[in-house]
């Protein structure tokens, strides 16, 4: 298993380019199952979760050609409408094939995800949504079977709680359903809008993506399309905070500041010198001492849960006490005990973490527990005095493209060792 060895204490300086969004690419790849024609996706990051999704799609019947960051998919027929446990347990987003498979093949068999490091993460809303569209759902041997041999029928789907991949899954099912579907309390994340843009290019009739009510007029078939994935807002946000925690001077290019509004406001409140010279660039300048600012995660357009761990690492360097409240996942504080090993003072009280800064961070041996927790450890290591060894960096490889190369290019002393 690979490790990162990081020697901290150097302010980051230079330019970091942003990759395409992992969480936008995953549903876009699954959407290719909806047509027999080729779907060409540009700016797909070469990260492990994408490779896992590609493996799953090949098993299902797609042929996939990868050239740099362009992925061409063709699915003449659904050979095996199944997502096995071996893949689903490593990547929960595998459940994104459920909607497209039932819509195109009338049948899907998908393993239940089980628990994970950040919470229980059930898929009950995906299933009740599909039931509303007429699928018959059964469960046996850890697998969900969904069947709609005569096709899906448009209906009103109202989520009890906002779910990102749930919204994407039902959207992909609804585009081939007969008649009109309304998705209420839909996720408004930019990744949902990006998927709707791709589906529209494929011939789907969708209105309201990006708002909490999405309306779909079903069509009988979809065609191929070419689409460029949006910039990864979580990657860009992580680099902004990595620059800030090292008191660095960094330009993050090719990003979408308009997708990071809540984070930009929080960091500016905390005293980070963060500006947006144009629509695709964010600039962090050295800013001296940081103020503690409370933060609560929310669905988009609120502060993203995927940036919570990184924000907490940053707040360990603020002068005073801040409260970080996690409302999306019940167990997303795995980074706290590792940050504490590096000298942070953080107490957990239910869904709230009380961070007492400013802590003097020192290098230590730590373990990455999930993707974003790992990113917070990399940040803390960059700010710490001495050497940090981060074990199990396969978690970070799931979602950050060439992170050590990007950080090394702006002066970080980071090495991958086997
Ligand atoms: N939930 C249910 N039942 C469901 C679906 C969700 O109870 O059927 C609950 C979840 O347990 C959670 C909340 O609803 O408490 C929200 O979960 P959501 O479904 O929105 O999460 P997701 O779609 O599984 C996506 C991202 C996550 C990101 C969350 C929240 C992808 C592939 N994953 O997950 O990204 O944290 O939305 O924004 O888009 C990451 O990239 O590190 C990551 C975990």
Tab-separated table of C-alpha atoms and ligand atoms in Angstrom:
chain	number	residue	atom	x	y	z
A	1	UNK	CA	0.000	0.000	0.000
A	2	UNK	CA	1.314	3.438	-0.945
A	3	UNK	CA	2.116	6.131	1.588
A	4	UNK	CA	2.748	9.852	1.322
A	5	UNK	CA	5.809	11.260	3.049
A	6	UNK	CA	5.370	14.994	3.518
A	7	UNK	CA	7.895	17.433	4.938
A	8	UNK	CA	5.856	20.413	6.097
A	9	UNK	CA	6.497	24.088	6.570
A	10	UNK	CA	6.872	25.411	3.010
A	11	UNK	CA	4.272	27.941	1.797
A	12	UNK	CA	2.783	26.780	-1.528
A	13	UNK	CA	3.609	29.064	-4.437
A	14	UNK	CA	2.555	28.920	-8.075
A	15	UNK	CA	-0.281	27.670	-10.255
A	16	UNK	CA	-2.485	24.605	-9.722
A	17	UNK	CA	-4.761	23.512	-12.575
A	18	UNK	CA	-8.138	21.970	-11.718
A	19	UNK	CA	-9.247	18.601	-13.105
A	20	UNK	CA	-12.718	17.599	-14.270
A	21	UNK	CA	-15.206	16.677	-11.573
A	22	UNK	CA	-15.166	13.091	-10.285
A	23	UNK	CA	-18.727	13.352	-8.988
A	24	UNK	CA	-19.937	14.694	-12.314
A	25	UNK	CA	-18.054	12.107	-14.364
A	26	UNK	CA	-19.495	9.140	-12.453
A	27	UNK	CA	-23.171	9.746	-13.406
A	28	UNK	CA	-22.088	10.881	-16.906
A	29	UNK	CA	-20.369	7.526	-17.463
A	30	UNK	CA	-23.470	5.681	-16.187
A	31	UNK	CA	-25.662	7.774	-18.511
A	32	UNK	CA	-23.863	6.223	-21.483
A	33	UNK	CA	-25.828	3.029	-20.692
A	34	UNK	CA	-28.988	4.802	-21.871
A	35	UNK	CA	-28.054	4.677	-25.563
A	36	UNK	CA	-26.539	2.288	-28.094
A	37	UNK	CA	-24.722	5.193	-29.736
A	38	UNK	CA	-21.287	6.512	-28.699
A	39	UNK	CA	-21.032	8.963	-25.808
A	40	UNK	CA	-17.817	10.990	-25.732
A	41	UNK	CA	-16.829	12.617	-22.437
A	42	UNK	CA	-13.983	15.117	-22.175
A	43	UNK	CA	-12.186	16.161	-18.992
A	44	UNK	CA	-12.794	12.928	-17.089
A	45	UNK	CA	-10.211	12.766	-14.271
A	46	UNK	CA	-8.065	9.619	-14.212
A	47	UNK	CA	-8.821	8.661	-10.611
A	48	UNK	CA	-9.573	5.281	-9.093
A	49	UNK	CA	-13.364	5.727	-8.719
A	50	UNK	CA	-13.592	6.458	-12.442
A	51	UNK	CA	-11.627	3.298	-13.260
A	52	UNK	CA	-13.950	1.333	-10.974
A	53	UNK	CA	-17.008	2.710	-12.790
A	54	UNK	CA	-15.400	1.904	-16.166
A	55	UNK	CA	-14.791	-1.699	-15.049
A	56	UNK	CA	-18.411	-1.981	-13.988
A	57	UNK	CA	-19.662	-0.611	-17.321
A	58	UNK	CA	-17.467	-3.033	-19.289
A	59	UNK	CA	-18.961	-5.946	-17.299
A	60	UNK	CA	-22.420	-4.611	-18.107
A	61	UNK	CA	-21.682	-4.484	-21.852
A	62	UNK	CA	-19.995	-1.181	-22.739
A	63	UNK	CA	-16.852	-0.886	-24.803
A	64	UNK	CA	-14.666	1.899	-23.488
A	65	UNK	CA	-11.827	3.754	-25.108
A	66	UNK	CA	-9.707	6.086	-22.985
A	67	UNK	CA	-7.388	8.645	-24.536
A	68	UNK	CA	-5.935	11.059	-22.025
A	69	UNK	CA	-8.940	12.577	-20.302
A	70	UNK	CA	-11.387	11.706	-23.083
A	71	UNK	CA	-13.518	8.627	-22.592
A	72	UNK	CA	-15.613	7.178	-25.418
A	73	UNK	CA	-18.281	4.676	-24.427
A	74	UNK	CA	-20.463	2.514	-26.599
A	75	UNK	CA	-23.097	0.122	-25.291
A	76	UNK	CA	-24.752	-1.715	-28.197
A	77	UNK	CA	-26.566	-4.006	-25.754
A	78	UNK	CA	-26.839	-4.629	-22.019
A	79	UNK	CA	-25.068	-7.970	-21.585
A	80	UNK	CA	-25.314	-8.280	-17.800
A	81	UNK	CA	-27.508	-5.775	-15.909
A	82	UNK	CA	-25.667	-6.279	-12.657
A	83	UNK	CA	-23.422	-4.393	-10.196
A	84	UNK	CA	-21.642	-6.992	-8.046
A	85	UNK	CA	-20.771	-6.599	-4.355
A	86	UNK	CA	-17.014	-6.608	-5.117
A	87	UNK	CA	-17.358	-3.287	-6.949
A	88	UNK	CA	-20.191	-1.686	-4.980
A	89	UNK	CA	-18.402	-2.175	-1.670
A	90	UNK	CA	-15.392	-0.225	-2.950
A	91	UNK	CA	-17.516	2.508	-4.506
A	92	UNK	CA	-21.056	3.345	-3.421
A	93	UNK	CA	-21.640	5.403	-6.562
A	94	UNK	CA	-21.947	2.067	-8.425
A	95	UNK	CA	-25.646	2.333	-7.533
A	96	UNK	CA	-25.808	5.017	-10.254
A	97	UNK	CA	-26.236	2.228	-12.830
A	98	UNK	CA	-29.560	1.205	-11.271
A	99	UNK	CA	-31.716	3.865	-12.967
A	100	UNK	CA	-30.108	3.596	-16.434
A	101	UNK	CA	-30.262	-0.228	-16.398
A	102	UNK	CA	-33.943	-0.425	-15.470
A	103	UNK	CA	-34.715	2.284	-18.045
A	104	UNK	CA	-32.793	0.636	-20.905
A	105	UNK	CA	-32.973	-3.101	-20.108
A	106	UNK	CA	-36.066	-3.293	-17.890
A	107	UNK	CA	-34.046	-5.002	-15.193
A	108	UNK	CA	-31.160	-4.407	-12.784
A	109	UNK	CA	-29.483	-6.371	-10.028
A	110	UNK	CA	-27.335	-4.189	-7.785
A	111	UNK	CA	-25.615	-5.114	-4.551
A	112	UNK	CA	-26.668	-3.200	-1.443
A	113	UNK	CA	-23.791	-0.932	-0.452
A	114	UNK	CA	-23.543	-1.656	3.288
A	115	UNK	CA	-21.806	0.751	5.666
A	116	UNK	CA	-18.833	2.960	4.971
A	117	UNK	CA	-16.367	5.215	6.755
A	118	UNK	CA	-18.593	8.296	6.658
A	119	UNK	CA	-21.978	6.796	7.567
A	120	UNK	CA	-24.528	4.110	6.735
A	121	UNK	CA	-25.380	5.591	3.303
A	122	UNK	CA	-28.491	3.619	2.348
A	123	UNK	CA	-30.086	3.802	-1.138
A	124	UNK	CA	-33.724	3.604	-0.003
A	125	UNK	CA	-34.638	6.873	-1.770
A	126	UNK	CA	-33.275	5.579	-5.096
A	127	UNK	CA	-35.449	2.489	-4.647
A	128	UNK	CA	-38.667	4.234	-3.608
A	129	UNK	CA	-38.183	6.634	-6.541
A	130	UNK	CA	-37.886	3.745	-8.981
A	131	UNK	CA	-40.970	2.136	-7.419
A	132	UNK	CA	-42.896	5.340	-8.059
A	133	UNK	CA	-41.863	4.995	-11.733
A	134	UNK	CA	-43.367	1.496	-11.763
A	135	UNK	CA	-40.351	-0.743	-11.076
A	136	UNK	CA	-40.917	-3.776	-8.869
A	137	UNK	CA	-38.182	-3.979	-6.252
A	138	UNK	CA	-37.159	-7.060	-4.296
A	139	UNK	CA	-34.194	-7.861	-2.103
A	140	UNK	CA	-32.381	-11.183	-1.697
A	141	UNK	CA	-28.866	-12.306	-0.750
A	142	UNK	CA	-27.657	-8.719	-0.282
A	143	UNK	CA	-28.805	-7.695	-3.751
A	144	UNK	CA	-31.601	-5.423	-4.942
A	145	UNK	CA	-33.525	-6.594	-7.983
A	146	UNK	CA	-35.468	-3.973	-9.867
A	147	UNK	CA	-37.733	-4.980	-12.736
A	148	UNK	CA	-39.888	-3.037	-15.164
A	149	UNK	CA	-40.344	-5.457	-18.072
A	150	UNK	CA	-42.934	-3.209	-19.744
A	151	UNK	CA	-40.919	-0.044	-19.213
A	152	UNK	CA	-41.106	2.745	-16.639
A	153	UNK	CA	-43.974	5.224	-16.346
A	154	UNK	CA	-43.561	8.886	-15.481
A	155	UNK	CA	-44.692	9.848	-11.961
A	156	UNK	CA	-44.233	12.350	-9.158
A	157	UNK	CA	-41.169	11.487	-7.069
A	158	UNK	CA	-40.703	13.472	-3.881
A	159	UNK	CA	-37.537	12.809	-1.884
A	160	UNK	CA	-37.906	12.847	1.928
A	161	UNK	CA	-34.398	14.214	2.055
A	162	UNK	CA	-32.106	15.710	-0.562
A	163	UNK	CA	-29.936	13.064	-2.188
A	164	UNK	CA	-27.387	13.811	-4.920
A	165	UNK	CA	-26.902	10.414	-6.548
A	166	UNK	CA	-30.559	9.581	-5.786
A	167	UNK	CA	-31.641	12.587	-7.876
A	168	UNK	CA	-29.200	11.579	-10.639
A	169	UNK	CA	-30.368	7.944	-10.603
A	170	UNK	CA	-34.063	8.868	-10.876
A	171	UNK	CA	-33.319	11.496	-13.534
A	172	UNK	CA	-31.572	8.851	-15.656
A	173	UNK	CA	-34.530	6.478	-15.199
A	174	UNK	CA	-37.119	9.165	-15.982
A	175	UNK	CA	-35.634	10.263	-19.317
A	176	UNK	CA	-36.743	6.978	-20.934
A	177	UNK	CA	-39.980	6.579	-18.927
A	178	UNK	CA	-43.335	7.030	-20.654
A	179	UNK	CA	-44.856	10.439	-19.924
A	180	UNK	CA	-43.957	13.114	-17.404
A	181	UNK	CA	-41.902	12.756	-14.228
A	182	UNK	CA	-41.559	15.429	-11.588
A	183	UNK	CA	-38.709	15.134	-9.079
A	184	UNK	CA	-39.407	17.219	-5.968
A	185	UNK	CA	-36.892	18.143	-3.283
A	186	UNK	CA	-34.250	17.354	-5.919
A	187	UNK	CA	-30.543	17.992	-5.249
A	188	UNK	CA	-29.386	21.318	-6.748
A	189	UNK	CA	-25.692	20.395	-6.942
A	190	UNK	CA	-23.811	21.507	-10.099
A	191	UNK	CA	-23.136	17.816	-10.806
A	192	UNK	CA	-26.899	17.237	-11.235
A	193	UNK	CA	-27.100	20.145	-13.703
A	194	UNK	CA	-24.075	18.808	-15.582
A	195	UNK	CA	-25.760	15.406	-15.922
A	196	UNK	CA	-28.962	17.104	-17.152
A	197	UNK	CA	-26.897	18.994	-19.753
A	198	UNK	CA	-25.413	15.734	-21.040
A	199	UNK	CA	-28.801	13.988	-21.099
A	200	UNK	CA	-30.313	16.954	-22.966
A	201	UNK	CA	-27.566	16.658	-25.606
A	202	UNK	CA	-28.552	12.974	-25.871
A	203	UNK	CA	-32.130	14.026	-26.666
A	204	UNK	CA	-33.756	14.036	-23.219
A	205	UNK	CA	-36.403	16.630	-22.339
A	206	UNK	CA	-35.534	18.077	-18.926
A	207	UNK	CA	-36.524	21.293	-17.187
A	208	UNK	CA	-35.557	22.742	-13.830
A	209	UNK	CA	-32.195	21.009	-13.244
A	210	UNK	CA	-30.297	23.070	-10.671
A	211	UNK	CA	-33.557	23.882	-8.841
A	212	UNK	CA	-35.418	21.699	-6.361
A	213	UNK	CA	-38.099	20.673	-8.881
A	214	UNK	CA	-37.025	18.869	-12.033
A	215	UNK	CA	-39.538	17.967	-14.732
A	216	UNK	CA	-38.812	15.328	-17.354
A	217	UNK	CA	-40.841	14.466	-20.459
A	218	UNK	CA	-39.889	10.897	-21.296
A	219	UNK	CA	-38.645	10.035	-24.796
A	220	UNK	CA	-38.563	6.595	-26.443
A	221	UNK	CA	-34.825	6.550	-27.136
A	222	UNK	CA	-31.668	8.604	-26.717
A	223	UNK	CA	-28.765	9.204	-29.063
A	224	UNK	CA	-25.013	9.667	-28.655
A	225	UNK	CA	-23.459	12.973	-27.572
A	226	UNK	CA	-20.191	14.731	-26.791
A	227	UNK	CA	-19.827	16.554	-23.500
A	228	UNK	CA	-17.153	18.248	-21.392
A	229	UNK	CA	-17.362	17.575	-17.657
A	230	UNK	CA	-17.387	20.622	-15.333
A	231	UNK	CA	-14.406	21.500	-13.131
A	232	UNK	CA	-14.100	19.663	-9.823
A	233	UNK	CA	-15.278	22.183	-7.207
A	234	UNK	CA	-14.131	19.999	-4.319
A	235	UNK	CA	-10.634	19.609	-5.725
A	236	UNK	CA	-10.394	23.378	-6.325
A	237	UNK	CA	-11.704	24.096	-2.811
A	238	UNK	CA	-9.166	21.690	-1.333
A	239	UNK	CA	-6.311	23.498	-3.115
A	240	UNK	CA	-7.586	26.889	-1.969
A	241	UNK	CA	-7.507	25.706	1.642
A	242	UNK	CA	-4.127	23.966	1.190
A	243	UNK	CA	-2.743	27.290	-0.030
A	244	UNK	CA	-4.339	29.137	2.905
A	245	UNK	CA	-3.087	26.720	5.588
A	246	UNK	CA	0.524	27.155	4.365
A	247	UNK	CA	0.086	30.931	4.060
A	248	UNK	CA	0.921	30.442	0.398
A	249	UNK	CA	0.553	32.404	-2.809
A	250	UNK	CA	-1.350	30.250	-5.288
A	251	UNK	CA	-3.473	30.631	-8.402
A	252	UNK	CA	-6.022	27.870	-8.966
A	253	UNK	CA	-6.929	27.823	-12.655
A	254	UNK	CA	-9.641	26.148	-14.736
A	255	UNK	CA	-12.069	26.105	-11.804
A	256	UNK	CA	-15.625	27.357	-11.237
A	257	UNK	CA	-15.659	29.940	-8.425
A	258	UNK	CA	-19.441	30.263	-8.947
A	259	UNK	CA	-19.761	26.678	-7.621
A	260	UNK	CA	-17.817	27.561	-4.463
A	261	UNK	CA	-19.764	30.575	-3.196
A	262	UNK	CA	-20.373	29.355	0.373
A	263	UNK	CA	-16.738	28.349	0.863
A	264	UNK	CA	-15.386	31.608	-0.558
A	265	UNK	CA	-17.534	33.660	1.853
A	266	UNK	CA	-16.430	31.571	4.882
A	267	UNK	CA	-12.745	31.799	4.026
A	268	UNK	CA	-12.931	35.546	3.414
A	269	UNK	CA	-14.679	35.921	6.800
A	270	UNK	CA	-11.838	33.948	8.362
A	271	UNK	CA	-9.381	36.427	6.893
A	272	UNK	CA	-8.012	34.382	3.977
A	273	UNK	CA	-6.898	36.724	1.175
A	274	UNK	CA	-8.946	34.993	-1.516
A	275	UNK	CA	-9.976	36.707	-4.741
A	276	UNK	CA	-11.578	35.744	-8.027
A	277	UNK	CA	-9.896	37.657	-10.868
A	278	UNK	CA	-12.109	35.963	-13.490
A	279	UNK	CA	-14.734	33.240	-13.970
A	280	UNK	CA	-12.251	30.373	-13.913
A	281	UNK	CA	-9.561	31.439	-11.448
A	282	UNK	CA	-9.174	31.764	-7.689
A	283	UNK	CA	-6.152	33.437	-6.121
A	284	UNK	CA	-4.918	32.954	-2.558
A	285	UNK	CA	-2.325	35.375	-1.150
A	286	UNK	CA	-0.515	35.241	2.193
A	287	UNK	CA	-2.831	36.683	4.820
A	288	UNK	CA	-1.213	36.383	8.241
A	289	UNK	CA	-3.360	35.231	11.150
A	290	UNK	CA	-6.758	33.585	10.668
A	291	UNK	CA	-9.983	34.219	12.600
A	292	UNK	CA	-12.064	31.282	13.841
A	293	UNK	CA	-15.398	31.100	11.968
A	294	UNK	CA	-18.161	28.547	12.667
A	295	UNK	CA	-19.337	26.447	9.739
A	296	UNK	CA	-22.244	24.062	9.147
A	297	UNK	CA	-22.347	21.747	6.140
A	298	UNK	CA	-25.429	21.912	3.961
A	299	UNK	CA	-26.660	20.720	0.614
A	300	UNK	CA	-25.735	22.940	-2.351
A	301	UNK	CA	-25.562	25.938	-2.436
A	302	UNK	CA	-24.464	25.588	1.211
A	303	UNK	CA	-20.980	24.659	2.395
A	304	UNK	CA	-20.183	21.196	0.940
A	305	UNK	CA	-19.703	18.265	3.315
A	306	UNK	CA	-16.897	17.195	0.951
A	307	UNK	CA	-14.919	20.255	2.119
A	308	UNK	CA	-15.663	19.906	5.844
A	309	UNK	CA	-12.537	17.955	6.818
A	310	UNK	CA	-10.305	20.385	4.930
A	311	UNK	CA	-12.025	23.369	6.592
A	312	UNK	CA	-11.480	21.782	9.988
A	313	UNK	CA	-7.768	21.369	9.270
A	314	UNK	CA	-7.651	25.064	8.337
A	315	UNK	CA	-9.490	26.099	11.522
A	316	UNK	CA	-6.818	24.382	13.662
A	317	UNK	CA	-4.667	27.332	12.507
A	318	UNK	CA	-7.192	30.067	13.418
A	319	UNK	CA	-6.683	32.103	16.590
A	320	UNK	CA	-9.537	30.816	18.784
A	321	UNK	CA	-12.481	28.438	18.934
A	322	UNK	CA	-14.644	27.460	15.981
A	323	UNK	CA	-17.568	25.037	15.721
A	324	UNK	CA	-17.793	22.753	12.700
A	325	UNK	CA	-21.202	21.060	12.348
A	326	UNK	CA	-21.764	18.152	9.971
A	327	UNK	CA	-25.412	17.728	8.928
A	328	UNK	CA	-25.159	15.505	5.837
A	329	UNK	CA	-23.388	12.363	7.108
A	330	UNK	CA	-23.567	10.990	10.645
A	331	UNK	CA	-19.985	9.862	10.966
A	332	UNK	CA	-17.780	12.162	8.962
A	333	UNK	CA	-15.244	13.016	11.676
A	334	UNK	CA	-12.719	10.220	11.127
A	335	UNK	CA	-10.007	12.810	10.475
A	336	UNK	CA	-10.334	14.281	13.977
A	337	UNK	CA	-8.310	11.643	15.826
A	338	UNK	CA	-5.596	11.766	13.143
A	339	UNK	CA	-5.427	15.583	13.221
A	340	UNK	CA	-5.149	15.272	17.015
A	341	UNK	CA	-2.089	13.029	16.543
A	342	UNK	CA	-0.522	15.956	14.726
A	343	UNK	CA	-1.240	18.338	17.593
A	344	UNK	CA	-4.721	19.687	16.836
A	345	UNK	CA	-7.129	20.288	19.723
A	346	UNK	CA	-10.579	19.154	18.627
A	347	UNK	CA	-13.471	17.755	20.683
A	348	UNK	CA	-16.442	15.995	19.135
A	349	UNK	CA	-19.891	16.589	20.562
A	350	UNK	CA	-22.420	14.630	18.478
A	351	UNK	CA	-22.552	16.209	15.042
A	352	UNK	CA	-20.405	19.128	16.139
A	353	UNK	CA	-16.647	19.441	16.395
A	354	UNK	CA	-15.173	22.122	18.621
A	355	UNK	CA	-11.825	23.206	17.211
A	356	UNK	CA	-9.478	25.162	19.481
A	357	UNK	CA	-6.772	27.027	17.593
A	358	UNK	CA	-4.166	27.931	17.016
A	359	UNK	CA	-2.446	24.552	17.336
A	360	UNK	CA	1.182	24.004	16.641
A	361	UNK	CA	1.045	21.067	14.214
A	362	UNK	CA	3.933	18.615	14.110
A	363	UNK	CA	4.554	15.763	11.671
A	364	UNK	CA	3.351	12.292	12.736
A	365	UNK	CA	2.326	8.923	11.336
A	366	UNK	CA	-1.383	9.053	10.409
A	367	UNK	CA	-3.900	6.911	8.546
A	368	UNK	CA	-6.203	8.057	5.755
A	369	UNK	CA	-9.764	6.829	6.403
A	370	UNK	CA	-11.773	8.240	3.505
A	371	UNK	CA	-11.205	10.457	0.512
A	372	UNK	CA	-11.799	13.910	1.988
A	373	UNK	CA	-10.399	13.028	5.426
A	374	UNK	CA	-7.174	12.128	3.618
A	375	UNK	CA	-7.120	15.526	1.932
A	376	UNK	CA	-7.344	17.228	5.338
A	377	UNK	CA	-4.368	15.191	6.547
A	378	UNK	CA	-2.324	16.228	3.510
A	379	UNK	CA	-3.184	19.863	4.301
A	380	UNK	CA	-2.236	19.524	7.955
A	381	UNK	CA	1.009	17.811	6.951
A	382	UNK	CA	1.895	20.685	4.600
A	383	UNK	CA	1.499	23.112	7.517
A	384	UNK	CA	3.172	20.929	10.155
A	385	UNK	CA	6.711	21.101	11.388
A	386	UNK	CA	8.686	18.014	10.361
A	387	UNK	CA	7.750	14.832	8.582
A	388	UNK	CA	4.295	13.266	8.276
A	389	UNK	CA	3.720	9.796	6.867
A	390	UNK	CA	0.149	9.239	5.635
A	391	UNK	CA	-0.750	5.584	5.264
A	392	UNK	CA	-3.490	4.120	2.997
A	393	UNK	CA	-3.373	6.898	0.411
A	394	UNK	CA	-5.452	4.692	-1.897
A	395	UNK	CA	-8.351	6.636	-0.365
A	396	UNK	CA	-6.990	9.874	-1.820
A	397	UNK	CA	-6.318	8.192	-5.170
A	398	UNK	CA	-10.061	7.535	-5.445
A	399	UNK	CA	-10.779	11.185	-6.139
A	400	UNK	CA	-7.750	13.459	-6.547
A	401	UNK	CA	-5.947	13.318	-9.873
A	402	UNK	CA	-2.136	13.449	-9.567
A	403	UNK	CA	-2.406	15.252	-6.245
A	404	UNK	CA	1.244	14.795	-5.291
A	405	UNK	CA	2.446	16.072	-8.680
A	406	UNK	CA	0.129	19.102	-8.482
A	407	UNK	CA	1.298	19.940	-4.956
A	408	UNK	CA	4.973	19.301	-5.708
A	409	UNK	CA	4.713	21.702	-8.658
A	410	UNK	CA	3.844	24.507	-6.201
A	411	UNK	CA	6.704	23.700	-3.882
A	412	UNK	CA	5.316	21.037	-1.538
A	413	UNK	CA	7.800	18.485	-0.312
A	414	UNK	CA	5.650	15.379	-0.900
A	415	UNK	CA	6.649	11.928	-1.996
A	416	UNK	CA	4.776	8.726	-2.682
A	417	UNK	CA	6.488	5.609	-1.359
A	418	UNK	CA	5.382	1.999	-1.662
B	1	LIG	N1	-29.512	9.055	2.129
B	1	LIG	C1	-30.465	8.178	2.581
B	1	LIG	N2	-31.069	7.356	1.653
B	1	LIG	C2	-30.779	7.392	0.335
B	1	LIG	C3	-29.795	8.301	-0.114
B	1	LIG	C4	-29.179	9.121	0.815
B	1	LIG	O1	-30.763	8.110	3.761
B	1	LIG	O2	-31.378	6.633	-0.437
B	1	LIG	C5	-28.843	9.952	3.081
B	1	LIG	C6	-27.341	9.670	3.176
B	1	LIG	O3	-27.054	8.629	4.066
B	1	LIG	C7	-26.794	10.998	3.625
B	1	LIG	C8	-27.732	12.001	2.919
B	1	LIG	O4	-28.911	11.262	2.608
B	1	LIG	O5	-26.939	11.115	5.011
B	1	LIG	C9	-27.181	12.629	1.656
B	1	LIG	O6	-26.602	11.632	0.846
B	1	LIG	P1	-26.513	11.747	-0.746
B	1	LIG	O7	-27.383	10.681	-1.324
B	1	LIG	O8	-26.761	13.135	-1.179
B	1	LIG	O9	-25.000	11.355	-0.995
B	1	LIG	P2	-24.461	10.533	-2.228
B	1	LIG	O10	-25.289	10.863	-3.401
B	1	LIG	O11	-24.295	9.114	-1.850
B	1	LIG	C10	-22.826	12.347	-3.143
B	1	LIG	C11	-21.354	12.438	-3.416
B	1	LIG	C12	-20.596	12.468	-2.088
B	1	LIG	C13	-21.080	13.687	-1.301
B	1	LIG	C14	-22.603	13.617	-1.118
B	1	LIG	C15	-23.173	14.832	-0.431
B	1	LIG	C16	-21.114	11.305	-5.536
B	1	LIG	C17	-20.613	10.142	-6.297
B	1	LIG	N3	-20.930	11.287	-4.217
B	1	LIG	O12	-23.018	11.141	-2.412
B	1	LIG	O13	-19.209	12.621	-2.403
B	1	LIG	O14	-20.463	13.717	-0.044
B	1	LIG	O15	-23.246	13.482	-2.396
B	1	LIG	O16	-22.877	15.984	-1.132
B	1	LIG	O17	-21.622	12.250	-6.121
B	1	LIG	C18	-16.899	12.358	-2.069
B	1	LIG	O18	-16.720	12.745	-3.230
B	1	LIG	O19	-15.950	12.262	-1.233
B	1	LIG	C19	-18.249	12.017	-1.626
B	1	LIG	C20	-18.496	11.265	-0.556
